[in-house]
Tab-separated table of C-alpha atoms and ligand atoms in Angstrom:
chain	number	residue	atom	x	y	z
A	18	MET	CA	31.524	-5.812	-34.770
A	19	ASP	CA	32.997	-6.465	-31.346
A	20	CYS	CA	31.280	-8.356	-28.513
A	21	ASN	CA	29.754	-5.177	-27.073
A	22	ASN	CA	28.123	-4.230	-30.351
A	23	ILE	CA	26.833	-7.755	-30.793
A	24	ARG	CA	25.359	-7.850	-27.287
A	25	ASN	CA	23.549	-4.588	-27.890
A	26	LYS	CA	21.886	-6.237	-30.858
A	27	LEU	CA	20.867	-9.456	-29.150
A	28	SER	CA	17.385	-8.333	-28.090
A	29	ALA	CA	16.613	-7.108	-31.573
A	30	TYR	CA	18.026	-10.372	-32.904
A	31	LEU	CA	15.734	-12.444	-30.662
A	32	ASP	CA	12.754	-10.210	-31.534
A	33	ASP	CA	13.454	-10.681	-35.232
A	34	GLU	CA	13.955	-6.951	-35.697
A	35	LEU	CA	17.367	-6.982	-37.393
A	36	SER	CA	18.014	-6.370	-41.041
A	37	PHE	CA	19.055	-9.430	-43.020
A	38	ARG	CA	22.671	-8.230	-43.077
A	39	ASP	CA	22.897	-7.519	-39.329
A	40	ARG	CA	21.285	-10.841	-38.622
A	41	GLU	CA	23.959	-12.662	-40.582
A	42	VAL	CA	26.715	-10.773	-38.783
A	43	VAL	CA	25.255	-11.631	-35.373
A	44	GLU	CA	24.773	-15.299	-36.255
A	45	LYS	CA	28.359	-15.626	-37.501
A	46	HIS	CA	29.655	-14.036	-34.315
A	47	LEU	CA	27.552	-16.321	-32.103
A	48	GLU	CA	29.018	-19.370	-33.801
A	49	LEU	CA	32.524	-18.255	-32.922
A	50	CYS	CA	32.070	-16.554	-29.522
A	51	PRO	CA	30.928	-18.758	-26.597
A	52	ALA	CA	30.545	-15.748	-24.240
A	53	CYS	CA	28.065	-14.000	-26.538
A	54	ALA	CA	26.317	-17.314	-27.221
A	55	ARG	CA	25.835	-17.724	-23.445
A	56	GLU	CA	24.457	-14.200	-23.247
A	57	LYS	CA	22.019	-14.995	-26.029
A	58	LYS	CA	20.947	-18.160	-24.237
A	59	SER	CA	20.199	-16.327	-20.996
A	60	LEU	CA	18.214	-13.630	-22.841
A	61	PHE	CA	16.279	-16.405	-24.529
A	62	LEU	CA	15.544	-18.009	-21.146
A	63	LEU	CA	14.380	-14.662	-19.808
A	64	SER	CA	12.124	-14.306	-22.814
A	65	SER	CA	10.525	-17.727	-22.260
A	66	LEU	CA	10.052	-16.970	-18.585
A	67	MET	CA	8.308	-13.741	-19.590
A	68	ASP	CA	6.018	-15.781	-21.841
A	69	GLU	CA	4.982	-17.850	-18.849
A	70	ILE	CA	3.552	-14.852	-17.008
A	71	ALA	CA	1.640	-13.565	-20.004
A	72	ALA	CA	-1.968	-13.959	-18.901
A	73	GLU	CA	-3.613	-11.736	-16.302
A	74	ASP	CA	-6.967	-12.259	-14.643
A	75	ILE	CA	-9.843	-9.989	-15.556
A	76	SER	CA	-13.069	-9.893	-13.621
A	77	PRO	CA	-16.028	-11.215	-15.642
A	78	PHE	CA	-17.815	-7.912	-14.998
A	79	PHE	CA	-15.103	-5.740	-16.458
A	80	THR	CA	-16.966	-4.905	-19.682
A	81	GLU	CA	-20.078	-3.917	-17.729
A	82	LYS	CA	-17.994	-1.739	-15.429
A	83	VAL	CA	-16.508	0.120	-18.390
A	84	ILE	CA	-19.872	0.590	-20.093
A	85	SER	CA	-21.499	1.929	-16.934
A	86	SER	CA	-18.564	4.296	-16.346
A	87	VAL	CA	-19.109	5.669	-19.854
A	88	LYS	CA	-22.824	6.103	-19.143
A	89	THR	CA	-22.144	7.855	-15.822
A	90	ASP	CA	-19.581	10.082	-17.456
A	91	SER	CA	-21.877	11.142	-20.272
A	92	ARG	CA	-24.695	11.773	-17.788
A	93	GLN	CA	-22.354	14.011	-15.818
A	94	THR	CA	-21.302	15.767	-18.985
A	95	SER	CA	-24.922	16.430	-19.947
A	96	LYS	CA	-25.618	17.589	-16.374
A	97	HIS	CA	-22.775	20.051	-16.839
A	98	HIS	CA	-24.401	21.180	-20.052
A	99	SER	CA	-27.800	21.704	-18.422
A	100	LEU	CA	-26.160	23.441	-15.476
A	101	ARG	CA	-24.461	25.727	-17.960
A	102	SER	CA	-27.766	26.532	-19.700
A	103	ALA	CA	-29.448	27.087	-16.335
A	104	LEU	CA	-26.669	29.505	-15.408
A	105	ALA	CA	-27.095	31.249	-18.743
A	106	CYS	CA	-30.851	31.678	-18.066
A	107	LEU	CA	-30.110	32.959	-14.587
A	108	GLY	CA	-27.650	35.418	-16.090
A	109	ILE	CA	-30.303	36.723	-18.458
A	110	ILE	CA	-32.791	37.117	-15.596
A	111	VAL	CA	-30.226	39.007	-13.497
A	112	LEU	CA	-29.467	41.281	-16.433
A	113	MET	CA	-33.189	41.940	-16.952
A	114	LEU	CA	-33.646	42.764	-13.245
A	115	ALA	CA	-30.621	45.042	-13.308
A	116	GLY	CA	-32.033	46.680	-16.414
A	117	ALA	CA	-35.352	47.182	-14.622
A	118	GLY	CA	-33.484	48.706	-11.669
A	119	ILE	CA	-31.706	51.143	-13.933
A	120	PHE	CA	-34.996	51.860	-15.642
A	121	GLY	CA	-36.612	52.487	-12.242
A	122	SER	CA	-33.939	54.805	-10.966
A	123	HIS	CA	-33.916	56.772	-14.195
A	124	TYR	CA	-37.510	56.934	-15.180
A	125	LEU	CA	-39.524	56.972	-11.958
A	126	ASN	CA	-40.074	60.560	-10.933
A	127	ARG	CA	-38.586	61.894	-7.729
A	128	ASP	CA	-41.852	61.614	-5.688
A	129	GLU	CA	-42.304	57.979	-6.605
A	130	ARG	CA	-38.674	57.257	-5.707
A	131	ASP	CA	-39.131	58.863	-2.293
A	132	GLU	CA	-42.281	56.880	-1.777
A	133	TYR	CA	-40.480	53.578	-2.242
A	134	ALA	CA	-37.203	54.625	-0.627
A	135	TYR	CA	-37.904	52.719	2.593
A	136	LEU	CA	-37.914	49.485	0.622
A	137	SER	CA	-34.176	49.769	0.179
A	138	ASN	CA	-33.725	49.053	3.870
A	139	PHE	CA	-34.632	45.538	4.976
A	140	ASP	CA	-35.282	46.574	8.552
A	141	ASP	CA	-37.867	49.097	7.536
A	142	PHE	CA	-41.419	48.067	7.048
A	143	PRO	CA	-44.120	50.619	6.318
A	144	PRO	CA	-46.537	51.106	9.201
A	145	ASP	CA	-49.587	48.880	8.870
A	146	SER	CA	-47.757	46.481	6.606
A	147	PHE	CA	-48.220	42.811	7.334
A	148	SER	CA	-44.696	42.423	8.718
A	149	TYR	CA	-45.124	45.505	10.878
A	150	ILE	CA	-48.192	44.037	12.495
A	151	LEU	CA	-46.808	40.535	12.871
A	152	ILE	CA	-43.392	41.445	14.277
A	153	PRO	CA	-44.015	43.375	17.492
A	154	SER	CA	-40.372	44.420	17.870
A	155	LEU	CA	-40.745	46.428	14.694
A	156	ARG	CA	-43.461	48.500	16.233
A	157	GLY	CA	-41.191	49.530	19.092
A	158	LYS	CA	-38.679	50.836	16.608
A	159	SER	CA	-38.622	54.557	16.225
A	160	ARG	CA	-39.117	55.564	12.660
B	16	MET	CA	-9.821	-6.506	-39.236
B	17	GLU	CA	-8.499	-2.957	-39.273
B	18	GLU	CA	-11.218	-1.877	-41.665
B	19	LEU	CA	-13.801	-3.451	-39.380
B	20	GLU	CA	-12.370	-1.593	-36.406
B	21	SER	CA	-12.538	1.690	-38.288
B	22	LYS	CA	-16.220	1.050	-38.931
B	23	ILE	CA	-16.789	0.190	-35.289
B	24	MET	CA	-14.985	3.368	-34.241
B	25	ILE	CA	-17.179	5.514	-36.476
B	26	GLU	CA	-20.134	4.108	-34.551
B	27	VAL	CA	-18.377	4.666	-31.223
B	28	ALA	CA	-17.765	8.291	-32.191
B	29	LYS	CA	-21.543	8.682	-32.572
B	30	GLY	CA	-21.928	7.411	-29.022
B	31	ASN	CA	-23.044	3.886	-29.951
B	32	LEU	CA	-22.485	1.886	-26.774
B	33	SER	CA	-22.874	-1.576	-28.269
B	34	ALA	CA	-20.116	-0.753	-30.751
B	35	PHE	CA	-17.990	0.391	-27.849
B	36	ARG	CA	-18.743	-2.805	-25.965
B	37	GLU	CA	-17.227	-4.721	-28.865
B	38	ILE	CA	-14.029	-2.665	-28.637
B	39	VAL	CA	-13.827	-3.276	-24.889
B	40	GLU	CA	-14.318	-7.006	-25.337
B	41	ARG	CA	-11.676	-7.229	-28.043
B	42	TYR	CA	-9.026	-5.247	-26.237
B	43	GLN	CA	-9.532	-5.787	-22.521
B	44	LYS	CA	-7.095	-8.712	-22.359
B	45	PRO	CA	-4.094	-7.046	-24.006
B	46	LEU	CA	-4.785	-3.792	-22.174
B	47	MET	CA	-5.106	-5.468	-18.766
B	48	ASN	CA	-1.935	-7.405	-19.455
B	49	PHE	CA	-0.108	-4.167	-20.137
B	50	VAL	CA	-1.552	-2.216	-17.223
B	51	THR	CA	-1.173	-4.982	-14.636
B	52	LYS	CA	2.459	-5.520	-15.504
B	53	PHE	CA	3.108	-1.805	-15.652
B	54	THR	CA	1.775	-1.213	-12.142
B	55	GLY	CA	2.971	-4.552	-10.751
B	56	ASN	CA	-0.566	-4.887	-9.431
B	57	LYS	CA	0.157	-2.210	-6.821
B	58	SER	CA	-2.509	0.202	-7.979
B	59	MET	CA	-5.843	-1.053	-9.230
B	60	PRO	CA	-5.139	-2.270	-12.755
B	61	GLU	CA	-8.826	-2.675	-13.609
B	62	ASP	CA	-9.561	0.923	-12.657
B	63	ILE	CA	-6.679	2.109	-14.800
B	64	ALA	CA	-7.782	-0.003	-17.769
B	65	GLN	CA	-11.318	1.328	-17.293
B	66	GLU	CA	-10.047	4.914	-17.362
B	67	VAL	CA	-8.075	4.206	-20.555
B	68	PHE	CA	-11.218	2.835	-22.236
B	69	LEU	CA	-13.222	5.838	-21.036
B	70	ARG	CA	-10.635	8.168	-22.562
B	71	ALA	CA	-10.735	6.185	-25.788
B	72	PHE	CA	-14.516	6.564	-25.858
B	73	LYS	CA	-14.287	10.319	-25.373
B	74	ALA	CA	-11.531	10.631	-27.973
B	75	ALA	CA	-13.280	8.403	-30.527
B	76	LYS	CA	-14.115	11.442	-32.668
B	77	ASP	CA	-10.390	12.105	-33.079
B	78	TYR	CA	-9.550	8.584	-34.219
B	79	ARG	CA	-8.370	8.474	-37.838
B	80	PRO	CA	-8.432	5.096	-39.600
B	81	ARG	CA	-4.942	5.634	-41.003
B	82	ALA	CA	-3.573	4.698	-37.580
B	83	LYS	CA	-3.945	1.070	-36.569
B	84	PHE	CA	-6.592	1.017	-33.846
B	85	LYS	CA	-4.483	-1.005	-31.436
B	86	THR	CA	-1.607	1.465	-31.795
B	87	TRP	CA	-3.986	4.336	-31.108
B	88	LEU	CA	-5.444	2.664	-27.999
B	89	PHE	CA	-2.018	1.852	-26.597
B	90	THR	CA	-0.849	5.395	-27.219
B	91	ILE	CA	-3.650	6.537	-24.909
B	92	ALA	CA	-2.669	3.853	-22.379
B	93	THR	CA	1.021	4.761	-22.549
B	94	ASN	CA	0.373	8.468	-22.071
B	95	TYR	CA	-1.900	7.746	-19.155
B	96	CYS	CA	0.642	5.430	-17.508
B	97	LEU	CA	3.526	7.842	-18.058
B	98	ASN	CA	1.756	11.012	-16.964
B	99	GLU	CA	-0.702	9.991	-14.307
B	100	ILE	CA	0.231	6.768	-12.613
B	101	ARG	CA	3.829	7.778	-12.115
B	102	ASP	CA	2.935	10.196	-9.308
B	103	SER	CA	1.229	7.599	-7.171
B	104	LYS	CA	4.235	5.307	-6.984
B	105	ASN	CA	7.324	7.425	-7.034
B	106	SER	CA	9.107	5.511	-4.329
B	107	PRO	CA	11.165	2.797	-5.994
B	108	GLN	CA	10.654	-0.671	-4.632
B	109	TYR	CA	13.413	-3.196	-4.584
B	110	ILE	CA	13.378	-6.927	-4.944
B	111	ASP	CA	13.943	-8.715	-1.707
B	112	LEU	CA	17.303	-10.419	-2.147
B	113	PHE	CA	16.414	-13.221	0.219
B	114	GLU	CA	13.357	-13.959	-1.861
B	115	LEU	CA	15.492	-13.970	-4.965
B	116	ASN	CA	18.022	-16.378	-3.494
B	117	GLU	CA	15.268	-18.712	-2.444
B	118	ALA	CA	13.994	-18.783	-5.987
B	119	GLY	CA	17.540	-19.023	-7.290
B	120	PHE	CA	17.632	-22.745	-6.592
B	121	LEU	CA	15.422	-23.513	-9.475
B	122	ALA	CA	16.230	-23.941	-13.078
B	123	ILE	CA	13.618	-22.817	-15.554
B	124	ALA	CA	14.769	-24.888	-18.498
B	125	PRO	CA	11.891	-27.115	-19.651
B	126	ASP	CA	11.871	-30.391	-17.822
B	127	THR	CA	9.457	-33.091	-16.768
B	128	TYR	CA	6.499	-31.848	-14.726
B	129	SER	CA	6.710	-31.942	-10.968
B	130	PRO	CA	4.595	-30.088	-8.390
B	131	GLU	CA	7.756	-28.614	-6.819
B	132	LYS	CA	8.890	-27.339	-10.136
B	133	GLU	CA	5.503	-25.765	-10.805
B	134	PHE	CA	5.644	-24.059	-7.421
B	135	GLU	CA	9.150	-22.761	-8.100
B	136	LYS	CA	8.084	-21.551	-11.507
B	137	LYS	CA	5.238	-19.627	-9.950
B	138	GLU	CA	7.580	-18.037	-7.440
B	139	LEU	CA	10.021	-17.081	-10.110
B	140	GLY	CA	7.131	-15.664	-12.105
B	141	ASP	CA	6.173	-13.470	-9.141
B	142	ILE	CA	9.736	-12.206	-8.844
B	143	LEU	CA	9.820	-11.469	-12.546
B	144	ARG	CA	6.568	-9.503	-12.271
B	145	LYS	CA	8.098	-7.400	-9.525
B	146	ALA	CA	11.284	-6.926	-11.494
B	147	ILE	CA	9.297	-5.739	-14.534
B	148	ALA	CA	7.220	-3.363	-12.416
B	149	ASN	CA	10.420	-1.850	-11.004
B	150	LEU	CA	12.018	-1.129	-14.370
B	151	PRO	CA	12.519	2.521	-15.351
B	152	GLU	CA	9.215	3.604	-16.896
B	153	LYS	CA	10.216	3.948	-20.549
B	154	GLN	CA	12.120	0.670	-20.570
B	155	LYS	CA	9.112	-0.975	-18.990
B	156	ILE	CA	6.653	0.397	-21.526
B	157	ALA	CA	8.834	-0.575	-24.478
B	158	VAL	CA	9.402	-4.113	-23.258
B	159	LEU	CA	5.726	-4.646	-22.340
B	160	LEU	CA	4.474	-3.386	-25.684
B	161	GLN	CA	6.904	-5.667	-27.477
B	162	LYS	CA	6.575	-8.762	-25.376
B	163	TYR	CA	2.937	-8.859	-24.408
B	164	ASN	CA	1.193	-6.871	-27.079
B	165	GLY	CA	3.038	-7.953	-30.161
B	166	PHE	CA	4.033	-4.492	-31.366
B	167	SER	CA	7.013	-4.127	-33.670
B	168	TYR	CA	9.837	-1.744	-32.749
B	169	GLU	CA	8.534	0.659	-35.360
B	170	GLU	CA	5.002	0.652	-33.932
B	171	ILE	CA	6.424	1.180	-30.452
B	172	SER	CA	8.377	4.162	-31.756
B	173	HIS	CA	5.070	5.691	-32.942
B	174	ILE	CA	3.359	4.980	-29.636
B	175	MET	CA	6.206	6.379	-27.540
B	176	GLY	CA	7.126	9.190	-29.899
B	177	CYS	CA	10.792	8.250	-30.262
B	178	SER	CA	13.090	6.709	-32.858
B	179	VAL	CA	13.274	2.999	-33.673
B	180	SER	CA	16.873	2.861	-32.463
B	181	ALA	CA	15.788	4.425	-29.155
B	182	VAL	CA	13.206	1.650	-28.806
B	183	GLU	CA	15.854	-0.965	-29.569
B	184	SER	CA	18.076	0.472	-26.881
B	185	LEU	CA	15.233	0.717	-24.322
B	186	ILE	CA	14.311	-2.921	-24.853
B	187	GLN	CA	17.903	-4.087	-24.707
B	188	ARG	CA	18.507	-2.189	-21.455
B	189	ALA	CA	15.236	-3.473	-19.986
B	190	ARG	CA	16.259	-7.058	-20.661
B	191	GLN	CA	19.726	-6.461	-19.205
B	192	ASN	CA	18.146	-5.058	-16.058
B	193	LEU	CA	15.747	-7.982	-15.737
B	194	LYS	CA	18.562	-10.434	-16.318
B	195	ARG	CA	20.646	-8.746	-13.643
B	196	THR	CA	17.775	-8.954	-11.168
B	197	LEU	CA	17.207	-12.596	-11.949
B	198	SER	CA	20.903	-13.353	-12.382
B	199	SER	CA	20.935	-16.210	-9.941
B	200	CYS	CA	18.197	-17.941	-11.903
B	201	LEU	CA	19.280	-17.412	-15.475
C	20	ZN	ZN1	31.334	-12.101	-28.506
């Protein structure tokens, strides 16, 4: 192996990740090549400097923060579930109302339909109805 | 230990919060170490670590004891770091050369204690943190998993979904880059 090949193996050598055979080859080369030995030394220094910055601070409340985020998340998830069931109920109600509407339009006889026709218009209130009496402007309206 | 963790994870999968608390307490240090060095403390490392734990909690049902728990957790962390943190810091940041030269006066070879030396060491440590945070993402992940979390090259290859020789090359290139950045000190 030439110097380039050896240098590409130096990290694995320092991390003890080489096969026994490769390890021997690298060690033999390092004994004979001062340039590669210097390279190994500087990688080793880098590695010990990296060891020095190992620890990081963690707030003493970190565990509690995580646990409460899990609780909040599962509450939100169950809220989603109940919202979904509420929507499903609403859907059923809407379908039932629509069904009733279809029922009404099909099965009420013509006279009954005419009798309730004014209800389809929000502005119309039957004379003498509560709204008709209470909202004077309605009375002025020509019917 | 691994068998114990599998048992704990079965409980976590059922939603047992005190079992989950145990997982958080066991793994917060290594995870924070990884996340803080990955972000270079620019984003909020605790928030990121919290999100990783939350994802682990939600995915607990998918955990299979044949994978080492720590490998599984760091796979979640790695995916999160690669796919979601990347976007927030896409502008590369460079080491201030003046800062580096200032720190270049010191030698880090072990020596007798002196307050000056401790101060210089701390400064050099800060520069190294920045240099790590500025590494290309895959190099950074590989070197952090190896150096600070004790994973073997093979385990890292599982976490990152690449070959062992790719991991070897990532770590070698990462160290070359760090050495180049710190060249005046090493
Ligand atoms: Zn050589």
